[in-house]
CSV table of C-alpha atoms in Angstrom, one decimal:
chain,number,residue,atom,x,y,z
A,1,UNK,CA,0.0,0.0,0.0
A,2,UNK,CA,1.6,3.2,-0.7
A,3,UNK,CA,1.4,5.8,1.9
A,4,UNK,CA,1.9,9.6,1.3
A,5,UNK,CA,4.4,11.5,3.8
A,6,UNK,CA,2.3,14.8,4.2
A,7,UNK,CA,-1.4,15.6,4.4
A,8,UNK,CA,-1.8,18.5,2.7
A,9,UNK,CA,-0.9,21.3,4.8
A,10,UNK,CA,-2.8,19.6,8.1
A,11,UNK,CA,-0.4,21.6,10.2
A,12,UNK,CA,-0.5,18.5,11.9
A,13,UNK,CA,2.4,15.8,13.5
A,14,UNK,CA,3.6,13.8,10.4
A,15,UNK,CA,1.2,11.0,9.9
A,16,UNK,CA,1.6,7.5,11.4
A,17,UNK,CA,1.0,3.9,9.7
A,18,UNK,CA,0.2,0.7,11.3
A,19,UNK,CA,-3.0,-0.9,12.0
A,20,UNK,CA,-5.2,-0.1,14.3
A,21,UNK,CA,-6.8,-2.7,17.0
A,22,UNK,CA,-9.8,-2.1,19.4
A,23,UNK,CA,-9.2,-2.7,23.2
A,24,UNK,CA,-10.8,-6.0,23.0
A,25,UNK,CA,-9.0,-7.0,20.1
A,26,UNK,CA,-11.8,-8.1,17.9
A,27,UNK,CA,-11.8,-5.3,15.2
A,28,UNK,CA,-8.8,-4.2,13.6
A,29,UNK,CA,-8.2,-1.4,10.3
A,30,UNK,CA,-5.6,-0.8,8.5
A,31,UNK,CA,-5.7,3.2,7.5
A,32,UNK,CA,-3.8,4.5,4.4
A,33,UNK,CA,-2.5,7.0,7.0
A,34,UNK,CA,-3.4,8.5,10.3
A,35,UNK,CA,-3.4,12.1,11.5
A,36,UNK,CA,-3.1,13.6,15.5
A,37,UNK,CA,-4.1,16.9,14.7
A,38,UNK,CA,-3.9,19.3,18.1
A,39,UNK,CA,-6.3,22.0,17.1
A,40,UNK,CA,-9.8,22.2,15.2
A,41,UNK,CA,-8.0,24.2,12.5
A,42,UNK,CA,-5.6,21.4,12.3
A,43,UNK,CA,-8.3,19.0,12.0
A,44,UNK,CA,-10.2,20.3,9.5
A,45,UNK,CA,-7.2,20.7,7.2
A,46,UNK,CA,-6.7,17.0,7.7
A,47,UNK,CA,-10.6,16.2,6.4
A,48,UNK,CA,-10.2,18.5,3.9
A,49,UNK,CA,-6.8,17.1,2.3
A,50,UNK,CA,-8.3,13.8,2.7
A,51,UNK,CA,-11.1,14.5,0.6
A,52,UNK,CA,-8.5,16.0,-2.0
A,53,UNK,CA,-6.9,12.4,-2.3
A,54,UNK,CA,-10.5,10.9,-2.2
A,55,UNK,CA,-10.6,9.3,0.7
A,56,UNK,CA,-12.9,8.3,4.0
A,57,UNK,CA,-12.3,9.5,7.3
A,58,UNK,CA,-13.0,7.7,10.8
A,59,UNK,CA,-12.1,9.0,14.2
A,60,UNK,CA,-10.7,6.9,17.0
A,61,UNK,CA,-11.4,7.1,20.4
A,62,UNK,CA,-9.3,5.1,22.7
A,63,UNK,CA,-10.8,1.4,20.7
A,64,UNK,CA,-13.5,0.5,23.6
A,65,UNK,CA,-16.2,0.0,21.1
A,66,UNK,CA,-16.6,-3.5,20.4
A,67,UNK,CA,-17.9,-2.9,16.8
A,68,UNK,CA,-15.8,-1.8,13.3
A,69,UNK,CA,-17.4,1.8,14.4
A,70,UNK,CA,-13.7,3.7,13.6
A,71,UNK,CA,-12.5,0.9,11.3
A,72,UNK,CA,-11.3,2.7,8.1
A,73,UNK,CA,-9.2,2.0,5.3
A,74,UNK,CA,-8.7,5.5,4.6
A,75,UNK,CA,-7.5,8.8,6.9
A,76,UNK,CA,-7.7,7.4,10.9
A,77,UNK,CA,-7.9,10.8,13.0
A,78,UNK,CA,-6.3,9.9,16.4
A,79,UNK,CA,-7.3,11.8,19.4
A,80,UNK,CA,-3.9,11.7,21.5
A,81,UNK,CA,-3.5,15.2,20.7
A,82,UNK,CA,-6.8,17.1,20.3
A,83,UNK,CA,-7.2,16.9,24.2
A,84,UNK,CA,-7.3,19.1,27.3
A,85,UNK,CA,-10.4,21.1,29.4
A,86,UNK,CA,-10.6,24.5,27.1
A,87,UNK,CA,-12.8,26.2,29.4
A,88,UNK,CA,-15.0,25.9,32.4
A,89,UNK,CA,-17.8,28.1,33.4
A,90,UNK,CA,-18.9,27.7,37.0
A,91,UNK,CA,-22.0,30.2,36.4
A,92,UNK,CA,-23.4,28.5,33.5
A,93,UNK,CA,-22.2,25.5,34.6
A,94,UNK,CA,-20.9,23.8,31.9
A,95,UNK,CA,-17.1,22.6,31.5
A,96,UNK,CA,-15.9,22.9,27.6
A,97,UNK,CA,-13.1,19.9,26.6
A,98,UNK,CA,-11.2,19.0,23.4
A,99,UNK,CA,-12.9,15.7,21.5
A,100,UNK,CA,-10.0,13.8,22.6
A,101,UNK,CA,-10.0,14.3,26.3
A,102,UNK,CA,-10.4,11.1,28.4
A,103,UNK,CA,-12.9,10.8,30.4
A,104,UNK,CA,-10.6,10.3,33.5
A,105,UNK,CA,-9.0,13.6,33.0
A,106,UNK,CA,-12.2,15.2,32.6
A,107,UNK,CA,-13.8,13.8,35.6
A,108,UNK,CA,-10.4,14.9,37.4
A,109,UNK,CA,-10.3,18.1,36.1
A,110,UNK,CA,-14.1,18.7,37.3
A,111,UNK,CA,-13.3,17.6,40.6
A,112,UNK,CA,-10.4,19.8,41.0
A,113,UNK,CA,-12.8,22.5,40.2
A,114,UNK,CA,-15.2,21.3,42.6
A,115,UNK,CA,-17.7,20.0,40.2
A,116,UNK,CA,-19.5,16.8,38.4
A,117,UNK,CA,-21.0,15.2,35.8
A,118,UNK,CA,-24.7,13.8,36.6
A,119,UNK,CA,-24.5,10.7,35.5
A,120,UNK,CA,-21.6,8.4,33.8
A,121,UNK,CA,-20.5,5.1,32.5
A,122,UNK,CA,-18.6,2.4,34.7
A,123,UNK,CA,-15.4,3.0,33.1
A,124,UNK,CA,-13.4,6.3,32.4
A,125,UNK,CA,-10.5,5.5,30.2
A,126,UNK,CA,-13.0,6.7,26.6
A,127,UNK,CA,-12.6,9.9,24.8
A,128,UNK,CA,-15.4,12.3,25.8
A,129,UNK,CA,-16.3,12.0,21.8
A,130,UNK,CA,-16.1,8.4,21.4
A,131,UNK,CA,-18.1,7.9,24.3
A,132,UNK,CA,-21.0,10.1,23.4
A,133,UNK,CA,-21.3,9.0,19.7
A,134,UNK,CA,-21.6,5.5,20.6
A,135,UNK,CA,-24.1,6.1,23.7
A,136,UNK,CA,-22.1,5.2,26.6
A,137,UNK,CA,-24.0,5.4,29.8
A,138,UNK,CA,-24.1,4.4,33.6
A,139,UNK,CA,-27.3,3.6,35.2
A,140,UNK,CA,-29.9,6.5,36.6
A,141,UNK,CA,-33.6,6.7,37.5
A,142,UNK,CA,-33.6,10.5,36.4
A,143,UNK,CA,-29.9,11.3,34.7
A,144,UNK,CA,-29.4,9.5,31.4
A,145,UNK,CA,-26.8,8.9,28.8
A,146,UNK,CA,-23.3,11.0,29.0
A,147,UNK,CA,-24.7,12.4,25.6
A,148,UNK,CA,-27.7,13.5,27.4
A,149,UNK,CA,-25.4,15.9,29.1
A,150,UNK,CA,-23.9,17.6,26.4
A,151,UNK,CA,-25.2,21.3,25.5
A,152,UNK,CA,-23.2,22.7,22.8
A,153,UNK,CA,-20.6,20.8,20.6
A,154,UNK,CA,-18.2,21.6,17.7
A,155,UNK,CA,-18.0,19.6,14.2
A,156,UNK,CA,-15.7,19.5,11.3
A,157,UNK,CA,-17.8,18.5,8.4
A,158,UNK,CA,-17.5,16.7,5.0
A,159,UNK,CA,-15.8,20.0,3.4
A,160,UNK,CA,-13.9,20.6,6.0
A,161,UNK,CA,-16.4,24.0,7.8
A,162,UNK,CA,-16.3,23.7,11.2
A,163,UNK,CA,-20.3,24.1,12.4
A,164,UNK,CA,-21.0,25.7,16.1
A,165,UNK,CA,-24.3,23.3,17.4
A,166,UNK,CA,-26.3,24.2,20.1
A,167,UNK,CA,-30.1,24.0,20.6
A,168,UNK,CA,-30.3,28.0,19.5
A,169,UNK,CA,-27.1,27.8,16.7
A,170,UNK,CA,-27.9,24.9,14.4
A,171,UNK,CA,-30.6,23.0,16.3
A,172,UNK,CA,-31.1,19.7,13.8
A,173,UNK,CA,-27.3,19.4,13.5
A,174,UNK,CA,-26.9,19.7,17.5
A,175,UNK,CA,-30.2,17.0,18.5
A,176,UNK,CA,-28.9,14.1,15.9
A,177,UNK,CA,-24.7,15.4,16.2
A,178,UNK,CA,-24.9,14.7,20.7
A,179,UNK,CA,-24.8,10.7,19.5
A,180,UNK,CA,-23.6,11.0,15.7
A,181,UNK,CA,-21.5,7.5,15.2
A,182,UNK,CA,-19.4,9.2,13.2
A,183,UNK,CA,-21.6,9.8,10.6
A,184,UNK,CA,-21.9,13.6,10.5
A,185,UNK,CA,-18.8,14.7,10.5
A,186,UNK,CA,-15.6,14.5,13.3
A,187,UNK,CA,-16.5,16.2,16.3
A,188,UNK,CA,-13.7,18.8,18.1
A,189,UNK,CA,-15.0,19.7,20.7
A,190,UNK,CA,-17.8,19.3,23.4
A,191,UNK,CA,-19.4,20.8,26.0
A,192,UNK,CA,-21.4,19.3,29.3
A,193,UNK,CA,-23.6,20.7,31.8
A,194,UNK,CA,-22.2,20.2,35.1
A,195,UNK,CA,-22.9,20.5,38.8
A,196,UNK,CA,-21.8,21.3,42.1
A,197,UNK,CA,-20.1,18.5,43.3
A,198,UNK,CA,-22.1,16.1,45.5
A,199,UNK,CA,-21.1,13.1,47.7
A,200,UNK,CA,-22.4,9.5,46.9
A,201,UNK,CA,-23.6,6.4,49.2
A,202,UNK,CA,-22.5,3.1,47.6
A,203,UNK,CA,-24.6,0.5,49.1
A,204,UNK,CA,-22.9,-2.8,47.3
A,205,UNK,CA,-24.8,-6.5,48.5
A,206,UNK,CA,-25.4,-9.5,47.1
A,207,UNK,CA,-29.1,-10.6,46.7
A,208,UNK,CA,-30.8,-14.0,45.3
A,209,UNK,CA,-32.1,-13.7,41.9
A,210,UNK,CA,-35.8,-13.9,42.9
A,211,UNK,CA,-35.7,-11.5,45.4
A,212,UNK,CA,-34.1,-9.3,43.0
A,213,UNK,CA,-36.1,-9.3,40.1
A,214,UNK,CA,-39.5,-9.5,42.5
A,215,UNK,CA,-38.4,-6.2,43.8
A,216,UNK,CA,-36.8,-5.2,40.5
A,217,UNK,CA,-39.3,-2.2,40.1
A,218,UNK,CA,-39.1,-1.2,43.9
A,219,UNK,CA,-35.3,-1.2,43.5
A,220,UNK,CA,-35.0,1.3,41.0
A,221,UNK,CA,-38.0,3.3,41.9
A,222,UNK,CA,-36.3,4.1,45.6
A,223,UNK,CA,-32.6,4.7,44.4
A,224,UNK,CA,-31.4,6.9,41.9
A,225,UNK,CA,-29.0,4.5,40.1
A,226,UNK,CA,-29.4,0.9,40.9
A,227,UNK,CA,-27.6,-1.9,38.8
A,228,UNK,CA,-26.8,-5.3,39.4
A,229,UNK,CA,-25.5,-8.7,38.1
A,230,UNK,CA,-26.3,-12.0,37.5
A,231,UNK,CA,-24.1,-14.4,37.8
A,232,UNK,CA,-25.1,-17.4,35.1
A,233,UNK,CA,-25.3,-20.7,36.1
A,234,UNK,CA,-26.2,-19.4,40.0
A,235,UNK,CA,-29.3,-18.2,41.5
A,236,UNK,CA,-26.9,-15.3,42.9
A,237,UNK,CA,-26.4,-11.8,42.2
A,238,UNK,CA,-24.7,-8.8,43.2
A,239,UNK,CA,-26.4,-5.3,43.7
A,240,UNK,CA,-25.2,-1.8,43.5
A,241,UNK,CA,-27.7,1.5,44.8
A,242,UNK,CA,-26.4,4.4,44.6
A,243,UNK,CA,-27.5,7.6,46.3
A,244,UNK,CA,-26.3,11.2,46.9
A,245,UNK,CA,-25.4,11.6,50.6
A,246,UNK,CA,-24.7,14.7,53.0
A,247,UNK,CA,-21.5,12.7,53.7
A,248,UNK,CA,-19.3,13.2,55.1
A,249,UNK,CA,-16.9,11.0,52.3
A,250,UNK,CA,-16.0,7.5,53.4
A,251,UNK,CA,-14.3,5.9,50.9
A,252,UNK,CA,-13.2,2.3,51.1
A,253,UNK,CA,-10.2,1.5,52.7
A,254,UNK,CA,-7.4,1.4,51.2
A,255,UNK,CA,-6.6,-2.8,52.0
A,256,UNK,CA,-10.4,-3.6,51.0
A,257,UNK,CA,-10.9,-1.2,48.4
A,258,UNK,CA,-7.3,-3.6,46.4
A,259,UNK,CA,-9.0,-6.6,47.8
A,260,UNK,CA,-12.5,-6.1,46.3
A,261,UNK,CA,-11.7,-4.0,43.4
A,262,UNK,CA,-8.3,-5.6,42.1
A,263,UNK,CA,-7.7,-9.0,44.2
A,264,UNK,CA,-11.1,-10.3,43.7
A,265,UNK,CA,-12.5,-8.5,40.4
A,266,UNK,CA,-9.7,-8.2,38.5
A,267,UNK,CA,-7.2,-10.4,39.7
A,268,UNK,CA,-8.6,-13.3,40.8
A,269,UNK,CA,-11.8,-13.3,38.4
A,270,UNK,CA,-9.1,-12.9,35.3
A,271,UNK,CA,-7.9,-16.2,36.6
A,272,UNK,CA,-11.1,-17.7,37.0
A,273,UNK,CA,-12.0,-16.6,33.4
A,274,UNK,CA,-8.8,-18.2,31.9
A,275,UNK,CA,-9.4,-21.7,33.6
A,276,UNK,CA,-12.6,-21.9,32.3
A,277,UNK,CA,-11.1,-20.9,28.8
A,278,UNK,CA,-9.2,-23.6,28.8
A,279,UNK,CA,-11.9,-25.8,30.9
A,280,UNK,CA,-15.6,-25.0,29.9
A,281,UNK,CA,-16.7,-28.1,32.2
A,282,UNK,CA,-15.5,-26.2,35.1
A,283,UNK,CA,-17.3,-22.6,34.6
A,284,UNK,CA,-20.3,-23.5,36.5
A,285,UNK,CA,-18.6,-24.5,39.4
A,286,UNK,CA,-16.2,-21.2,39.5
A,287,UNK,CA,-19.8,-19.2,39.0
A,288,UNK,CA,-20.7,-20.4,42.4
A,289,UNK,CA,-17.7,-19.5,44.1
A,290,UNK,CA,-17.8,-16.3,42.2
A,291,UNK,CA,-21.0,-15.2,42.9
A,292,UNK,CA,-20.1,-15.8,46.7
A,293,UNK,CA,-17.1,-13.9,46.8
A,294,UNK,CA,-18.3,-10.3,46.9
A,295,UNK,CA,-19.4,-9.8,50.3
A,296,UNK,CA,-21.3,-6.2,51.1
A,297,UNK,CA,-20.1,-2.9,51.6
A,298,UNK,CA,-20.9,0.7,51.9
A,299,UNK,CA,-18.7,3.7,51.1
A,300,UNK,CA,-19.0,7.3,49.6
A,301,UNK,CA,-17.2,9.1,47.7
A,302,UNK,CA,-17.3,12.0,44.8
A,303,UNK,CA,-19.1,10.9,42.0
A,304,UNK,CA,-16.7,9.4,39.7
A,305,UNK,CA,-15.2,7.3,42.1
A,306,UNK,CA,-18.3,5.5,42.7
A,307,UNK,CA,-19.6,5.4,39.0
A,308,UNK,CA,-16.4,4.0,38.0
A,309,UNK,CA,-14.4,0.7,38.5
A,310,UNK,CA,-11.1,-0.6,37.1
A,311,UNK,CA,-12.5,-3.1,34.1
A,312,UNK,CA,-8.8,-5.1,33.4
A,313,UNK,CA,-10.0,-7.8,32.1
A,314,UNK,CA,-10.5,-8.2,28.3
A,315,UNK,CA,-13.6,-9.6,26.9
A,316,UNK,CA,-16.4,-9.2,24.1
A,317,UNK,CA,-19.9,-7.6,24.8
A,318,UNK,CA,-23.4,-7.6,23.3
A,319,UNK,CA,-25.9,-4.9,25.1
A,320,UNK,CA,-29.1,-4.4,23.9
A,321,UNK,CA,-32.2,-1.8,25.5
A,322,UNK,CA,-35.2,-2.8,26.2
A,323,UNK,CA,-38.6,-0.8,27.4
A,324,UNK,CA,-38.1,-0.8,31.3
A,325,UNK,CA,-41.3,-3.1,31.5
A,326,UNK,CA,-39.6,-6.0,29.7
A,327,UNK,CA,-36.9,-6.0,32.0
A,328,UNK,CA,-37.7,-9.2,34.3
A,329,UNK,CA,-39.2,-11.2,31.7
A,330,UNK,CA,-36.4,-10.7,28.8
A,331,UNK,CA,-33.8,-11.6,32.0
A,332,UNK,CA,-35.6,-14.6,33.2
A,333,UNK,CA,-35.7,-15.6,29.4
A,334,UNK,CA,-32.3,-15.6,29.2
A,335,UNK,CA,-31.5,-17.1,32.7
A,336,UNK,CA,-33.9,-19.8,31.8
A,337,UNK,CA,-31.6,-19.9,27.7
A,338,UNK,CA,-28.4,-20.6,30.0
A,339,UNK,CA,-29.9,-22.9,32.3
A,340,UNK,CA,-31.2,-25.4,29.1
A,341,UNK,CA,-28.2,-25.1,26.5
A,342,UNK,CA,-24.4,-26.0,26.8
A,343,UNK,CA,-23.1,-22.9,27.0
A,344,UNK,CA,-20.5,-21.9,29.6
A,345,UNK,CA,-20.5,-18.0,30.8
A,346,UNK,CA,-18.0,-16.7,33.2
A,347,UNK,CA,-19.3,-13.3,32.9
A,348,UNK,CA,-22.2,-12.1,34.8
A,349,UNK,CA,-25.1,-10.1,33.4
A,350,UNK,CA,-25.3,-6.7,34.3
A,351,UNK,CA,-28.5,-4.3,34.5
A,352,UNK,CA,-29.1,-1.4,34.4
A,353,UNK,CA,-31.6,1.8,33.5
A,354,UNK,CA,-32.2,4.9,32.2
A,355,UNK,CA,-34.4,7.3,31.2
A,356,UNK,CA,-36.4,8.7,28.2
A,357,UNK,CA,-34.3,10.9,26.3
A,358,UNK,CA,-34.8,13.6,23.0
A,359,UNK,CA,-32.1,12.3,21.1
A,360,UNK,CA,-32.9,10.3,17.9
A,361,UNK,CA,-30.6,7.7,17.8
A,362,UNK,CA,-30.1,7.1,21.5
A,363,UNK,CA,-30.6,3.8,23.3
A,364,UNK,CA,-33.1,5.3,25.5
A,365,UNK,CA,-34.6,7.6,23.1
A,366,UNK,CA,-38.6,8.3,23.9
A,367,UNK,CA,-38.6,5.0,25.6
A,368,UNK,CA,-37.8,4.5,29.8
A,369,UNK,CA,-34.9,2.1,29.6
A,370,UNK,CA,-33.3,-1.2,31.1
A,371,UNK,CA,-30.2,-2.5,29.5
A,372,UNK,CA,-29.4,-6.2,29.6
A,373,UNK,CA,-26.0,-7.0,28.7
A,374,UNK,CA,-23.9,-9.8,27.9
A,375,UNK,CA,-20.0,-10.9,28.1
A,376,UNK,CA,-17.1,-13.3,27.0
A,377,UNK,CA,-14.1,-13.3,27.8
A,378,UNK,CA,-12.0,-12.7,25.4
A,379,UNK,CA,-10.5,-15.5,23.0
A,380,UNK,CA,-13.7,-17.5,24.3
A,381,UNK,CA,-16.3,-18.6,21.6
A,382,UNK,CA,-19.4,-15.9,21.6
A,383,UNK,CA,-21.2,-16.3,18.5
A,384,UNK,CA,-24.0,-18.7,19.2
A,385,UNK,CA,-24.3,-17.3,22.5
A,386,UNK,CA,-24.9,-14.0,22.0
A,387,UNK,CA,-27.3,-15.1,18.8
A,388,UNK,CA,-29.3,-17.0,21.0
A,389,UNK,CA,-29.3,-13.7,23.5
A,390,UNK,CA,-29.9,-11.1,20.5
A,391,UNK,CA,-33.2,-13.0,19.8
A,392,UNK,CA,-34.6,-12.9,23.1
A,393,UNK,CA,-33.4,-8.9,22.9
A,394,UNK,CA,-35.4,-8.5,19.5
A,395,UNK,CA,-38.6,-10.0,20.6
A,396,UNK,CA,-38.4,-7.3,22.9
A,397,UNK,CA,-38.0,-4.7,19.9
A,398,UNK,CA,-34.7,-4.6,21.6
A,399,UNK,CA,-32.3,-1.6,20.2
A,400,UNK,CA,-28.5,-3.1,20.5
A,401,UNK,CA,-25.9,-0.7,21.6
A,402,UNK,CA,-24.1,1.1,19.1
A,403,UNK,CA,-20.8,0.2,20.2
A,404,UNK,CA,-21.1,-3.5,21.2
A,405,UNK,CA,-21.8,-6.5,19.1
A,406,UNK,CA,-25.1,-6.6,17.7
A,407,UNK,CA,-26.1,-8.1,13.8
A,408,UNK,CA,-28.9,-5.2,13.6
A,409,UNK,CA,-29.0,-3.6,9.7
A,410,UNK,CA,-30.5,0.0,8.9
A,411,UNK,CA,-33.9,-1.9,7.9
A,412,UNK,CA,-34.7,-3.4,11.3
A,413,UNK,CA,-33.2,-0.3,13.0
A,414,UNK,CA,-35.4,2.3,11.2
A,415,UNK,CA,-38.6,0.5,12.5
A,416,UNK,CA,-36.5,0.0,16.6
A,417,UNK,CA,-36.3,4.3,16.5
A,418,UNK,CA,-39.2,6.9,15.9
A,419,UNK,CA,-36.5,9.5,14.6
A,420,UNK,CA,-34.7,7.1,12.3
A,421,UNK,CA,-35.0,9.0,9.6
A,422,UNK,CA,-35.0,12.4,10.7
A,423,UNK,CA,-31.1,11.7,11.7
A,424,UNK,CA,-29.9,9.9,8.0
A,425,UNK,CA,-32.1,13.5,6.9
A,426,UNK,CA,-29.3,15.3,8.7
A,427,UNK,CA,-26.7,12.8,7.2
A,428,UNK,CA,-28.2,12.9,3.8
A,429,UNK,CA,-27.3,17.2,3.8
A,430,UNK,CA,-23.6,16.8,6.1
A,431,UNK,CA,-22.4,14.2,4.0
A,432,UNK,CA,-23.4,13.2,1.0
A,433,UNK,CA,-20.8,11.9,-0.1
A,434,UNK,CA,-20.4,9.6,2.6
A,435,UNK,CA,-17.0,11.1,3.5
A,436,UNK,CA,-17.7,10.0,7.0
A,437,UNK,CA,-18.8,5.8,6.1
A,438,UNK,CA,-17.5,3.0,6.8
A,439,UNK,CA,-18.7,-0.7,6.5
A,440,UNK,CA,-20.4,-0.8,9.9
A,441,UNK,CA,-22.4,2.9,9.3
A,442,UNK,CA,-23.7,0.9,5.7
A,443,UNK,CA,-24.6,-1.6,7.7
A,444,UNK,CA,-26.8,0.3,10.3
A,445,UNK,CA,-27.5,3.1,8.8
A,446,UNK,CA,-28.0,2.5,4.8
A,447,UNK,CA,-26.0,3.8,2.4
């Protein structure tokens, strides 16, 4: 493959060449060159020489999406350098970052500030762009998505213009651009609504299945995030409510905080989930022991320390959303799926809910929410188990996350979301040259 040695006057560090591989490590792309542009105007002077030379153009986050969302044979933009909070404005309060910043530095950037995000995901190593534009989200009776949170953002589009969106500058573009997939254009630049920052109660317990999911409603009702998992194979599970708190902040300690969070859930569960690679036969057996390990604590903390776990172990993941009233039934069809095939799962289910939301192509959009989803570990055969899964979820009109594995097209999609088409509207001006597609965004979106 021949590679050029400039892009036209990006401004930009001299472009890099090697493929590209997901965190998981089931998608990989191999660009005919890749950008780190440090500024918008170095950005759009990297879109605009690519579509000189005729080709596509994906943004990377940091690879957590377990579908070919970024995958590109073309220009990869790389977000190591478009980083960094570029302002923060306590009286409006809203914090404005670079597309590239990671999560973690946001979150301790905002605290450092004295301030929060409402809501967030269980892990903080994504850019703030690649987690919005696939729909990352933590679990909330009232907060939703981290998309949901965003009130003004900045896009580089098909020609190269960078577009100002807000819900008074370029309302359409803002609504479908908050989760975009990539689609619209490369986003530079985002900004949140934030908040004071509050303490949080972690009340974390294990709980029998049936109690659980006979108190499912009651659960998330009374707490104003509530997740839990179920441990296949076991009639166990583990709960998680969280709650804000007057405090004062009681974090774990710093022995049982390793134990729990590193010894047993990373540690000793990566081990577990390597013998039963290597074992199957043996995975319901470790599932017991697993499910009993977890024993029940309360701490609190400042928000992103309680939202948030190390995840070190590797695997592959299939979520799908459901309307909140299918919830126990779609869960116990799935326990009851385990309980009469052969397969072997190591991972536990996990949970959680969210909100309606107003933005077209969001997980939750119009609909209250419960998320069911499903893990491997990775190098362990999926396919037929997450099949098997993805039907239960589509009886359900089940809408698969954007960023996991799911075998959804455009066609089935359309009918799953109200606003389908008012967001490929919005693609259909942007880009209509599908500057911004890949084999995936065919896929789910039509070409």
């Amino acid at each position: 493959m021949a590679v050029s040695n400039a892009v036209g006057g990006s401004g930009g560090r001299a472009p890099t060449i090697g493929p590209w591989r997901n965190w998981a490590g089931n998608v990989t792309a191999r660009p005919a060159r890749s950008v780190t542009p440090a500024s918008t105007e170095e950005l759009a002077a990297a879109v605009r020489a690519a579509a000189a030379d005729g080709l596509t153009v994906k943004a990377a986050g940091t690879g957590h999406s377990f579908t070919p969302a970024a995958a590109t044979d073309g220009l990869l933009i790389r977000p190591e350098r478009l980083t960094g909070v570029r302002a923060v404005d306590r009286e409006a309060g809203t914090v404005t970052v670079a597309a590239g910043t990671p999560l973690k530095h946001l979150n301790e950037t905002l605290a450092a500030h004295g301030l929060s995000l409402a809501n967030m995901g269980d892990i903080m190593e994504q850019t703030v762009s690649g987690a919005t534009s696939t729909g990352t989200h933590g679990t909330g009776r009232d907060s939703a998505s981290i998309a949901a949170q965003i009130t003004a953002l900045e896009l580089v589009t098909a020609d190269g213009s960078v577009l100002s969106c807000s819900a008074e500058e370029n309302p359409e573009v803002f609504t479908a651009a908050r989760l975009g997939l990539g689609a619209l254009g490369v986003i530079s630049e985002l900004t949140f609504a934030v908040e004071p920052e509050f303490l949080l109660t972690a009340r974390e317990e294990p709980m029998p299945y049936d109690e659980v999911t006979d108190r499912f409603d009651e659960l998330v009702t009374e707490n104003e995030h509530f997740e839990f998992y179920w441990f296949p194979h076991t009639g166990g599970c583990n709960t998680k409510r969280n709650n804000r708190s007057q405090g004062p902040a009681a974090p774990p300690g710093r022995i049982s905080g390793w134990v729990e969070d590193e010894l047993l859930s990373n540690g000793v569960f990566q081990l577990a989930c390597a013998v039963g690679r290597a074992v199957p036969a043996a995975i319901p057996g470790i599932a017991k022991v697993s499910s009993r390990a977890l024993s029940a604590r309360t701490y609190t903390d400042i928000p992103y320390k309680v939202f948030t776990s190390p995840r070190r172990v590797r695997f592959v993941e299939m979520e799908y959303a459901l309307p909140r009233a299918a919830a126990v039934a779609a869960l116990g069809e799935l326990k009851s799926l385990v309980e009469r095939s052969d397969f072997k799962v190591s991972f536990p289910v996990e949970v959680r809910t969210a909100p309606a939301d107003d933005i077209p192509l969001s997980t939750a959009s119009g609909r209250d929410t419960v998320y069911l989803a499903v893990h491997m570990y990775r190098g362990t055969p999926y396919q037929a188990y997450f099949a098997a899964a993805e039907r239960i979820m589509t009886a359900h009109d089940g809408r698969p996350h954007w960023g996991k594995v799911h075998t959804r097209d455009a066609a089935y999609l359309a009918d799953a979301y109200p606003r389908f088409g008012e967001f490929t509207a919005v693609r259909d001006r942007l880009d209509p040259e599908r500057r911004f597609a890949n084999a995936y965004l065919r896929r789910v979106l039509g070409d």
